[in-house]
mmCIF file of C-alpha atoms in Angstrom:
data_model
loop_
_atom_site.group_PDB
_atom_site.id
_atom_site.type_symbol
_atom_site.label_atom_id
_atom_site.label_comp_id
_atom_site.label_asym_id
_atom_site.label_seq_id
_atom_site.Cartn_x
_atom_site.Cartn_y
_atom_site.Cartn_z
ATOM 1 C CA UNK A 1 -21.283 -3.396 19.303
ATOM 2 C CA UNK A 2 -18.941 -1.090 17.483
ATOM 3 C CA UNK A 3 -15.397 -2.127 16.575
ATOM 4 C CA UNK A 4 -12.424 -0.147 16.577
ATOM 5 C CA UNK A 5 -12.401 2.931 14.354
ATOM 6 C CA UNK A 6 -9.504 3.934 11.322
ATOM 7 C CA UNK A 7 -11.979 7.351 11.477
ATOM 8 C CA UNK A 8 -11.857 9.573 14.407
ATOM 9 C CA UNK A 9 -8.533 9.340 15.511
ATOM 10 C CA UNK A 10 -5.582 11.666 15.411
ATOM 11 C CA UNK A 11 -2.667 9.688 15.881
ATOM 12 C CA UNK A 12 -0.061 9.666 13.750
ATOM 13 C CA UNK A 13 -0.492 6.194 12.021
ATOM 14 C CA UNK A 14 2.325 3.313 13.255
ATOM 15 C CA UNK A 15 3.992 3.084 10.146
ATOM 16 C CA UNK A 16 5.425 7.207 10.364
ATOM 17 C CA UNK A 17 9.300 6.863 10.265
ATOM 18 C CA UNK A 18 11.859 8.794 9.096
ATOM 19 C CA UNK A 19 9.335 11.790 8.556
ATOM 20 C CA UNK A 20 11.924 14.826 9.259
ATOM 21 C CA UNK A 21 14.462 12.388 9.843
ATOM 22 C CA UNK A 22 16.950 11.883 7.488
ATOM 23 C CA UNK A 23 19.610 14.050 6.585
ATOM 24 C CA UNK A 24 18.132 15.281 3.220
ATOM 25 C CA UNK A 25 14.924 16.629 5.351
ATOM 26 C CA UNK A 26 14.469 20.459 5.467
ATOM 27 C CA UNK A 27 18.520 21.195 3.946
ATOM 28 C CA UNK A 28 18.317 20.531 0.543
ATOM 29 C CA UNK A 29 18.246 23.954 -1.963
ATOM 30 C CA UNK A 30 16.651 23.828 -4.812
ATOM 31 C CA UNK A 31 18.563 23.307 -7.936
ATOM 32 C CA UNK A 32 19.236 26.355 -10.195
ATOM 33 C CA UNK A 33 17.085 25.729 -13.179
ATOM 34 C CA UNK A 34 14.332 23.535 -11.955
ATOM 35 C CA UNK A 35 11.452 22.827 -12.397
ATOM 36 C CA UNK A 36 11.633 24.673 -16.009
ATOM 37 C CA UNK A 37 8.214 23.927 -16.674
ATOM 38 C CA UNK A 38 4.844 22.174 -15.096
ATOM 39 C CA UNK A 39 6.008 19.247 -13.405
ATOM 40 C CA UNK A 40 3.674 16.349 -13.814
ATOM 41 C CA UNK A 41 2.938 13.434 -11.107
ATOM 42 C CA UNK A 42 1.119 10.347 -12.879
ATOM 43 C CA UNK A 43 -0.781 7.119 -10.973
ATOM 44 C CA UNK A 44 -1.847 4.481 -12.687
ATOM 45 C CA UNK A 45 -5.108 4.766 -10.752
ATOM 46 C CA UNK A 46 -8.843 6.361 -11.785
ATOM 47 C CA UNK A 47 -9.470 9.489 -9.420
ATOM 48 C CA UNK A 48 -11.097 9.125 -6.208
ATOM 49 C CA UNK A 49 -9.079 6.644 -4.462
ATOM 50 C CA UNK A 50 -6.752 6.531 -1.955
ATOM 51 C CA UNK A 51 -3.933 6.707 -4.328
ATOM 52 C CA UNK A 52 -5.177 9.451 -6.267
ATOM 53 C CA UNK A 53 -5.949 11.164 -2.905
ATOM 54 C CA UNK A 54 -2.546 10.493 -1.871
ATOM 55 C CA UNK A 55 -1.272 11.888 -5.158
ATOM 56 C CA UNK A 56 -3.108 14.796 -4.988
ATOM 57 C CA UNK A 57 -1.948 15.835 -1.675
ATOM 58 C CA UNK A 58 1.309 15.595 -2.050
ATOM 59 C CA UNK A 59 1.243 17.565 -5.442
ATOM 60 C CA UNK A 60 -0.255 20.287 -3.756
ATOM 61 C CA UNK A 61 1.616 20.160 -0.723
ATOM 62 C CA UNK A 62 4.860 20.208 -3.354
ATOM 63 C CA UNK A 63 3.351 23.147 -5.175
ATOM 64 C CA UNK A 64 3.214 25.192 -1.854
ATOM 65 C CA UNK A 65 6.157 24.254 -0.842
ATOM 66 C CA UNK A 66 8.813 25.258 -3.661
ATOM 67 C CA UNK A 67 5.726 27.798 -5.444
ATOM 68 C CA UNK A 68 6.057 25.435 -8.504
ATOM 69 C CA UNK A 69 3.318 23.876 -10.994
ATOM 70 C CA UNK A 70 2.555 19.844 -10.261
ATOM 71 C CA UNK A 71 -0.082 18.617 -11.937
ATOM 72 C CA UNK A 72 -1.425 15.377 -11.429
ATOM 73 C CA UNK A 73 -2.486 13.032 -14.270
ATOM 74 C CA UNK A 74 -4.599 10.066 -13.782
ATOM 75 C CA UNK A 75 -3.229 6.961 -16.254
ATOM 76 C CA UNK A 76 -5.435 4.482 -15.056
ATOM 77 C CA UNK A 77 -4.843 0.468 -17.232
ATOM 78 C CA UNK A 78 -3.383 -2.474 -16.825
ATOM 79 C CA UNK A 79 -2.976 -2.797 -13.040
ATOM 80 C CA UNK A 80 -0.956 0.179 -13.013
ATOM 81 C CA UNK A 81 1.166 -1.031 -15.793
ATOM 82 C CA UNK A 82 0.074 1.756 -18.071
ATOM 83 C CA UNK A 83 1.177 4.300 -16.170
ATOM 84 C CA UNK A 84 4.382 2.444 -15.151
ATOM 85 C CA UNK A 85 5.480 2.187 -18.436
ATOM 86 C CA UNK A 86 4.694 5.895 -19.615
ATOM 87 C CA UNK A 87 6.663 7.129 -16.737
ATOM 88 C CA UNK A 88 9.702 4.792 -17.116
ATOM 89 C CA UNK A 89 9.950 6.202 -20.930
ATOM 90 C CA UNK A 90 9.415 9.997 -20.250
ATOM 91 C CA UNK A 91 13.019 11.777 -20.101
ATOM 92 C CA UNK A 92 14.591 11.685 -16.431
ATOM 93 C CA UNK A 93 14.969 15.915 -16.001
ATOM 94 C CA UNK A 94 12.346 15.600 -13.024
ATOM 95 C CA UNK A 95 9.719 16.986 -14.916
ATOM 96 C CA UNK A 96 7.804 13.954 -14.967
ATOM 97 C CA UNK A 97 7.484 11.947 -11.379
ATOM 98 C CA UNK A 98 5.202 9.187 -10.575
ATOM 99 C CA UNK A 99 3.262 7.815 -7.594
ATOM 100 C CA UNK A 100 4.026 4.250 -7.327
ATOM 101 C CA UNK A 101 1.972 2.166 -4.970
ATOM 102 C CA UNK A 102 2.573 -1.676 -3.481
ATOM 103 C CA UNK A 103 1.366 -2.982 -6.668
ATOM 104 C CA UNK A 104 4.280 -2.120 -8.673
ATOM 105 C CA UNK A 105 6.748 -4.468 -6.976
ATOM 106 C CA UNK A 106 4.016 -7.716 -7.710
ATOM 107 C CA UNK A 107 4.011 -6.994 -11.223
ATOM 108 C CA UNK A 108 7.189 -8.121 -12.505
ATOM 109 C CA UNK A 109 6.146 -11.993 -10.091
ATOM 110 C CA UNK A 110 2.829 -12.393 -12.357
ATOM 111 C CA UNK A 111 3.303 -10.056 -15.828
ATOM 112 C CA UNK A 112 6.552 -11.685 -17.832
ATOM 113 C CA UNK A 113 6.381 -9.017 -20.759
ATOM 114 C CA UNK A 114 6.531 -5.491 -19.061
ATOM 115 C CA UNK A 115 8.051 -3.209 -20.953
ATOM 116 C CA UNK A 116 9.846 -1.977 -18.053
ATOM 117 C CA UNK A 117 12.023 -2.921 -15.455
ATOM 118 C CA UNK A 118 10.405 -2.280 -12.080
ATOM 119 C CA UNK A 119 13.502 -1.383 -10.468
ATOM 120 C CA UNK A 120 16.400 -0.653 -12.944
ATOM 121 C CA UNK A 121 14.295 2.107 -14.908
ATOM 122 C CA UNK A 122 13.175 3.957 -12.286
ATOM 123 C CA UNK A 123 14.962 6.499 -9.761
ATOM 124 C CA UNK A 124 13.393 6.004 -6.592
ATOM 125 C CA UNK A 125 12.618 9.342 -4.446
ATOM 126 C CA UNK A 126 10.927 8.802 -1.209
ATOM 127 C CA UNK A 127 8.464 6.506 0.522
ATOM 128 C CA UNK A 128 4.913 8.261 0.953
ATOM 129 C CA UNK A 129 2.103 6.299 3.064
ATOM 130 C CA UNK A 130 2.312 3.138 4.225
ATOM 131 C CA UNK A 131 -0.767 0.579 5.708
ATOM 132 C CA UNK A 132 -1.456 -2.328 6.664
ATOM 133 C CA UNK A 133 -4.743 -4.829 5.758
ATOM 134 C CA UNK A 134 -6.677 -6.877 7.479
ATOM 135 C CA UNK A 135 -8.726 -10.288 7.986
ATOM 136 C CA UNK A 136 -11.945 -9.908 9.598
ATOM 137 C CA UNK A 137 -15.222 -12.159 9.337
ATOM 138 C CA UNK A 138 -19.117 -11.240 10.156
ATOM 139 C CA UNK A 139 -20.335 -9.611 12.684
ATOM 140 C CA UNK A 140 -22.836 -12.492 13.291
ATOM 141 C CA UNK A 141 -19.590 -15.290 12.799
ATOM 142 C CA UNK A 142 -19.357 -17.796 15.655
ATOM 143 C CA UNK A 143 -15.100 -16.845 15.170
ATOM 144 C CA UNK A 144 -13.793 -14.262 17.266
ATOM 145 C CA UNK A 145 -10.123 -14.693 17.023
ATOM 146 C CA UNK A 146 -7.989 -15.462 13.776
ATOM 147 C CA UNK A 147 -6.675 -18.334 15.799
ATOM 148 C CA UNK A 148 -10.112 -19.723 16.035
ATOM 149 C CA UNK A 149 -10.163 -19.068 11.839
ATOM 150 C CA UNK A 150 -7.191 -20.681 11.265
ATOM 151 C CA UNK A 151 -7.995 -24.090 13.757
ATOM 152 C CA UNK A 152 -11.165 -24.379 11.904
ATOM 153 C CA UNK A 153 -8.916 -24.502 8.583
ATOM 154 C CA UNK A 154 -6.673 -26.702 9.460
ATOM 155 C CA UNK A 155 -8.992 -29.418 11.263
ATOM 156 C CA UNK A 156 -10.658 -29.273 7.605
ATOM 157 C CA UNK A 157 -8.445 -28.154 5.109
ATOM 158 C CA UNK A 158 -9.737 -25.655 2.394
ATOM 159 C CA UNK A 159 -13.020 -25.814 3.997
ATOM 160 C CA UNK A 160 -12.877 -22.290 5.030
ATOM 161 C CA UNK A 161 -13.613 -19.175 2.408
ATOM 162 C CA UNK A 162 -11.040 -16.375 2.184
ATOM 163 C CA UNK A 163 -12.379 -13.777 -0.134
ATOM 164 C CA UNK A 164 -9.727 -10.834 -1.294
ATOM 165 C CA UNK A 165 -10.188 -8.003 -4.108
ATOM 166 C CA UNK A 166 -8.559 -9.985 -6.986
ATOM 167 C CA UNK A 167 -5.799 -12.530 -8.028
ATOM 168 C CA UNK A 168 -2.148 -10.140 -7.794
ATOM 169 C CA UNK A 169 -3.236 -8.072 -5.471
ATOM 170 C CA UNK A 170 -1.771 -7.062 -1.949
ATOM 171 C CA UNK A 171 -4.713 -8.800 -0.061
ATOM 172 C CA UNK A 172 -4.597 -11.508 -1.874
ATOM 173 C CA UNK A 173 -0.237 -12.189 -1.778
ATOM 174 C CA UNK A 174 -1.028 -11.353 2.078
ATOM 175 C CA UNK A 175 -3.339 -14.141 1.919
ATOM 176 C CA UNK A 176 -1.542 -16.385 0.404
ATOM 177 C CA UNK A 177 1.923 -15.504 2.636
ATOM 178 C CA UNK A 178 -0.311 -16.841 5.812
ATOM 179 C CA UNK A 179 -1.091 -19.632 4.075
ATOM 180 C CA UNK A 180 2.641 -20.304 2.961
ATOM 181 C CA UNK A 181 3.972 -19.376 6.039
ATOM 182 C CA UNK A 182 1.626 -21.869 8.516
ATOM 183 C CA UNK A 183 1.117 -24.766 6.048
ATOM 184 C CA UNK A 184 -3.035 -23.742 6.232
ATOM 185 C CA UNK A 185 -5.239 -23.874 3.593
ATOM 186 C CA UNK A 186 -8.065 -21.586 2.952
ATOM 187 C CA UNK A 187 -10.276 -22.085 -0.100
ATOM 188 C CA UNK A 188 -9.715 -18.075 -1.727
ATOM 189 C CA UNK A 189 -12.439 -16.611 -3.337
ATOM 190 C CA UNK A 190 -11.307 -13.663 -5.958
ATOM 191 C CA UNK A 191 -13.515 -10.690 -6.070
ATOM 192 C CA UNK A 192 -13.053 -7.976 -8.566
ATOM 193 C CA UNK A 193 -11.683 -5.146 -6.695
ATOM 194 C CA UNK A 194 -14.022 -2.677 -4.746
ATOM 195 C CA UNK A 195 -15.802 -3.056 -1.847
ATOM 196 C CA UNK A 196 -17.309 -6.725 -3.198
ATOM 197 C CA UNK A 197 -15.419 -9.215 -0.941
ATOM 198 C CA UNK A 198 -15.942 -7.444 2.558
ATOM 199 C CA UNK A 199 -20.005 -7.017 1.484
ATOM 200 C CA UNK A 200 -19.803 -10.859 0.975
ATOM 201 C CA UNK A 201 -18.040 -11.716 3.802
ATOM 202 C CA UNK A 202 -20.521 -9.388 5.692
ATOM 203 C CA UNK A 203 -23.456 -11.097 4.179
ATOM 204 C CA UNK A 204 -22.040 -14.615 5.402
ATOM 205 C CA UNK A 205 -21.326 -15.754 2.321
ATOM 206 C CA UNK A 206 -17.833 -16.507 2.619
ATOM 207 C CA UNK A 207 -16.003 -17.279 6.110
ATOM 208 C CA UNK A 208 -13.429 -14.416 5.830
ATOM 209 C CA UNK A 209 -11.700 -11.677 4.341
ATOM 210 C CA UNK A 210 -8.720 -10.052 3.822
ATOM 211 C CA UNK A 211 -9.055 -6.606 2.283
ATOM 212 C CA UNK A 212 -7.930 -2.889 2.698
ATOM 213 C CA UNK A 213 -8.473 -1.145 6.764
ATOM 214 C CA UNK A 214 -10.507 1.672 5.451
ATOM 215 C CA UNK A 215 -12.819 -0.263 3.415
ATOM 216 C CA UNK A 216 -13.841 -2.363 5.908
ATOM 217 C CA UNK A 217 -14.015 0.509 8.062
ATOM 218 C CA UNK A 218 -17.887 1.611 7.485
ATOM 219 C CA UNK A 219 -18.707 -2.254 8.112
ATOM 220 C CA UNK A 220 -16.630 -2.928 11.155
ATOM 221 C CA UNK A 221 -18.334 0.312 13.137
ATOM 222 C CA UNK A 222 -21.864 -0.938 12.043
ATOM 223 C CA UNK A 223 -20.833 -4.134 13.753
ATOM 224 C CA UNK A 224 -21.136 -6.163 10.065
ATOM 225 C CA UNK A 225 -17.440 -6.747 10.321
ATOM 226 C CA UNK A 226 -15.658 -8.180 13.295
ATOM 227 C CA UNK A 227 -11.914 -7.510 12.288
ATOM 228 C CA UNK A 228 -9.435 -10.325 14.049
ATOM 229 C CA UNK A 229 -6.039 -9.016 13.024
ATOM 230 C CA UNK A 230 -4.027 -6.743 11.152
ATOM 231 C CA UNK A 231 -0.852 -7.371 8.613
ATOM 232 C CA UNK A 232 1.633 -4.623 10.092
ATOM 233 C CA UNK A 233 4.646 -6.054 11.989
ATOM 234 C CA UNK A 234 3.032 -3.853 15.243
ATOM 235 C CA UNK A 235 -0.305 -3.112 16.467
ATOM 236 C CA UNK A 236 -1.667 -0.234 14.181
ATOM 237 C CA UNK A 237 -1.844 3.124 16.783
ATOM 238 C CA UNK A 238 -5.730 3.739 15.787
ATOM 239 C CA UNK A 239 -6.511 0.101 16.312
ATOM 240 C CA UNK A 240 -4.568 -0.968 19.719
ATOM 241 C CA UNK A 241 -6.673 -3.600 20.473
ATOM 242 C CA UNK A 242 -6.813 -5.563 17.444
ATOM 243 C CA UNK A 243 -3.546 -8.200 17.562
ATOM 244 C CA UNK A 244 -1.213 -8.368 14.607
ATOM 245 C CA UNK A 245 -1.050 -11.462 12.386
ATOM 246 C CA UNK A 246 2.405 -12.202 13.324
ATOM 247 C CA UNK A 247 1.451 -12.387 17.099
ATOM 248 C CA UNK A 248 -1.040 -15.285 16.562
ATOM 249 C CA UNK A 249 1.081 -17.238 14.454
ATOM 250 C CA UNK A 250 4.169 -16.516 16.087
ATOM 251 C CA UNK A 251 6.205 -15.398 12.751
ATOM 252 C CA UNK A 252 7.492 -12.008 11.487
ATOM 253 C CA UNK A 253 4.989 -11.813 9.430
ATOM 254 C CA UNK A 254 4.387 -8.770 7.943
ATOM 255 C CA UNK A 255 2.819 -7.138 4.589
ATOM 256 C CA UNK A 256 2.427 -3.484 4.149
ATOM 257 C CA UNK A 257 0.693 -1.855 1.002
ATOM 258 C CA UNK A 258 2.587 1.861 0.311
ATOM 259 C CA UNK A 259 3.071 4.044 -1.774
ATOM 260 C CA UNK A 260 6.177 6.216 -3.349
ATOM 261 C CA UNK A 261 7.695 9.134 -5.195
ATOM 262 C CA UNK A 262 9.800 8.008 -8.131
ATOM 263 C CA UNK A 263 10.630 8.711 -11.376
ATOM 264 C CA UNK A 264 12.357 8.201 -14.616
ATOM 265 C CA UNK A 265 16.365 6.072 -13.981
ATOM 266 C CA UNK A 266 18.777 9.026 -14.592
ATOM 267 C CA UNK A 267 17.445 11.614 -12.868
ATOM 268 C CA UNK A 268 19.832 13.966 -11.776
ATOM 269 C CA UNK A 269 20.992 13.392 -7.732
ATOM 270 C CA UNK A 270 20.524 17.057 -6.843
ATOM 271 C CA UNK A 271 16.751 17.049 -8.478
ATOM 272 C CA UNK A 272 16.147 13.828 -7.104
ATOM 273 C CA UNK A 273 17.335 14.921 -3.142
ATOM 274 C CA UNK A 274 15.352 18.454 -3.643
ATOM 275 C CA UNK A 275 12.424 16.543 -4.103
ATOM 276 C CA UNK A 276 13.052 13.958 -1.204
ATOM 277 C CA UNK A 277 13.803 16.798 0.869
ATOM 278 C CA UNK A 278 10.450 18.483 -0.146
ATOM 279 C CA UNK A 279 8.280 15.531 0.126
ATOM 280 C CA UNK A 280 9.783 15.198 3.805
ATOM 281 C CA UNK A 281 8.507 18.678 4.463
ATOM 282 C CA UNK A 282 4.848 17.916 3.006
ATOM 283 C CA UNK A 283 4.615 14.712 4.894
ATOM 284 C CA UNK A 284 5.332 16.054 8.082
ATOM 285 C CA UNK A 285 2.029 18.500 7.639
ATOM 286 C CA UNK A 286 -0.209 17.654 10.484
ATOM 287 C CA UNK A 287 -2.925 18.517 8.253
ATOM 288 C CA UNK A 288 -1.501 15.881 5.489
ATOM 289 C CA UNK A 289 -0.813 13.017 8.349
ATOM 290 C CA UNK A 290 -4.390 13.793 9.494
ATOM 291 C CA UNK A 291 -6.117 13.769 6.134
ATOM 292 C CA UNK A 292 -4.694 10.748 5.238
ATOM 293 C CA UNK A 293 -5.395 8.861 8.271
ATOM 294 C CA UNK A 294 -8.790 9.554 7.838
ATOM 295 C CA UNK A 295 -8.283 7.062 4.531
ATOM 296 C CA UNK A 296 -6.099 4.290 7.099
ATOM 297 C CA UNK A 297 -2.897 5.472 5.664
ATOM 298 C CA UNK A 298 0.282 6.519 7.613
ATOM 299 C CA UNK A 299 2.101 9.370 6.304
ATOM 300 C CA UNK A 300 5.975 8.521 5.761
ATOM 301 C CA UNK A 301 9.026 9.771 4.198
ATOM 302 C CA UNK A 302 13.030 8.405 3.515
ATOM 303 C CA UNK A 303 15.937 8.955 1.533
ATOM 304 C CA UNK A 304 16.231 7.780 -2.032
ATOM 305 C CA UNK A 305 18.363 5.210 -0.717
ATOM 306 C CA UNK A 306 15.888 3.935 1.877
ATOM 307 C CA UNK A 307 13.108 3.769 -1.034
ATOM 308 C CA UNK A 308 14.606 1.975 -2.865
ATOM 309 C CA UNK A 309 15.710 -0.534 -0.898
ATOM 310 C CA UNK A 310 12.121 -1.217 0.175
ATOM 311 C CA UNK A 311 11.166 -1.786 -3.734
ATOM 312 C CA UNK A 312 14.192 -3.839 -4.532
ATOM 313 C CA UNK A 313 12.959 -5.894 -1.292
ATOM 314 C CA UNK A 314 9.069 -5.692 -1.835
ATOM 315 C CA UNK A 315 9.772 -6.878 -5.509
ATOM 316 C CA UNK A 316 12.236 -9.932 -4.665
ATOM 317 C CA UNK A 317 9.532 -10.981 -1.952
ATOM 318 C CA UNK A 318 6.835 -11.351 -4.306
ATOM 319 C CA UNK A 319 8.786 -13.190 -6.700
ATOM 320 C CA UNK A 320 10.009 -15.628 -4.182
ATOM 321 C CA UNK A 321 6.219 -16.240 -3.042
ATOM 322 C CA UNK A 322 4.408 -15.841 -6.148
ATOM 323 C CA UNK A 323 6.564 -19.033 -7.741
ATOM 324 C CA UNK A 324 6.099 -21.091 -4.390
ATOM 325 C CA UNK A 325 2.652 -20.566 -4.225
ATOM 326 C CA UNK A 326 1.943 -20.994 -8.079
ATOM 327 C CA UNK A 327 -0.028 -18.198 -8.542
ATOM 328 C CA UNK A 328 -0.642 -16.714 -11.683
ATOM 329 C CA UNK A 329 -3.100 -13.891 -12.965
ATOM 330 C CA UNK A 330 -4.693 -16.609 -15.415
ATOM 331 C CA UNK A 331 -6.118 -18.188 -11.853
#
């Protein structure tokens, strides 16, 4: 049997606030002399991802929208470090933005020599997409609810596989947040990014997995993947059936990947508000919300202020559970 589809639906995903919203959408002029020149939106991400999609779509929807140059430019290295780095050095006149994703706010937890500071050197603009991840087993598992999963685990303690795309990343700190949050153990099993941990946990040979919606997307509809729960604080619109972490263990639990605008610390506050404002407009594009559903991402927008408020959060979080949990990138 099929399971519930990230693919065919139209709703606007259950992470869209503030798109339109806030005071700086739609009313903010642009500023008298910019953009100058070409204004250039790096990831720290190879093309062909949902990042780089992201990116790409919101460059272009910026370019129609003011009838200005953005170019986007691929840094990929370094768990986005590369990138990071480049961006937080680059002069703050606007000319130079960056897409930050979820990743950013677990560096400064598990990498001690950045050459950055992941909040203070960067001015934040406005949230982008947010989603949410999910644990799911084999189609062919005898475990049809995550409560099942986590009984199993705690009648026999690190008995039961979790697989995840890698050590520092968002599936695996969600992971490890269940884990720190109920007192269960799973035995984690690092893959290295890609599509490599569903496949195995499809192939029965690990228990579960936590990984990215729209990965496990093609595998949940050919009935490989049997998806138990999702990591938003609310039940995802395109997958209403499908309960939410934090209702089976009775916890707030919650852990959303995202991305953002940002750029350079010292950009100047009209700049920085005309492209807010801007980025509201493009993310309130039906054809943008619906394009980027179609990747399990929810198209969002905010003030500067609300942005960066989520980072300073997002990257205090991490910290908190990252030296709890002992984890480090050397395993």
């Amino acid at each position: 049997m099929n399971g519930p589809t990230l693919m065919n639906r139209r709703h606007v995903l259950a992470a869209l606030v503030a798109t339109g919203s806030s005071p700086l959408a739609f009313g903010q002029s642009a500023p008298a002399d910019y953009p100058r020149q070409p204004v250039k939106v790096m990831l720290g991400f190879p093309p062909g991802g949902g990042v780089d999609i992201t990116t790409r779509l919101l460059a272009q929807g910026l370019a129609d929208s003011t009838g200005k140059t953005f170019i986007v430019e691929n840094r990929p290295g370094a768990g986005g470090t590369l990138a990071a780095g480049q961006v937080a050095k680059a002069e703050p006149d606007g000319h130079t933005l960056f897409l930050m994703a979820s990743g950013h706010s677990i560096a400064p937890a598990l990498y001690k020599n950045l050459s950055y500071d992941s909040v203070g050197d960067f001015s934040m603009i406005s949230m982008v997409t947010r989603f949410p991840f999910g644990i799911a087993v084999a189609g062919s598992s005898p475990i049809k609810s995550l409560s099942e999963l986590m009984k199993m685990a705690r009648e026999k303690p690190q008995s039961v596989t979790m697989g995840h795309a890698g050590v520092g990343t968002g599936m695996h700190l969600a992971g490890a947040l269940l884990q720190n949050r109920t007192g269960v153990r799973f035995t984690e099993v690092p893959y290295k990014g890609g599509n490599l941990a569903p496949m195995a946990a499809a192939a029965g040979e690990i228990a579960a997995v936590y990984d990215n919606l729209a990965g496990m997307d093609p595998l949940i509809q050919s009935g490989r993947l049997r998806l138990l729960a999702v990591s938003s604080g609310q039940r995802w619109r395109t997958l209403p059936d499908v309960p939410t972490v934090a209702e089976v263990i009775g916890d707030s639990y919650e852990v959303m990947g995202w991305t953002a605008l940002a750029g350079p610390k010292g950009m100047p506050a009209p700049v920085v508000n005309y492209l807010a404002a801007e980025t509201a407009k493009v993310m309130a594009r039906q054809d943008v919300i619906d394009r980027l559903a179609r990747q399990g991402l929810g198209a969002v927008s905010s003030t500067p202020a609300e942005a960066s408020r989520v980072l300073a959060s997002e990257v205090a979080r991490w910290q908190k559970l990252v030296r709890e949990e002992n984890i480090s990138v050397g395993g």
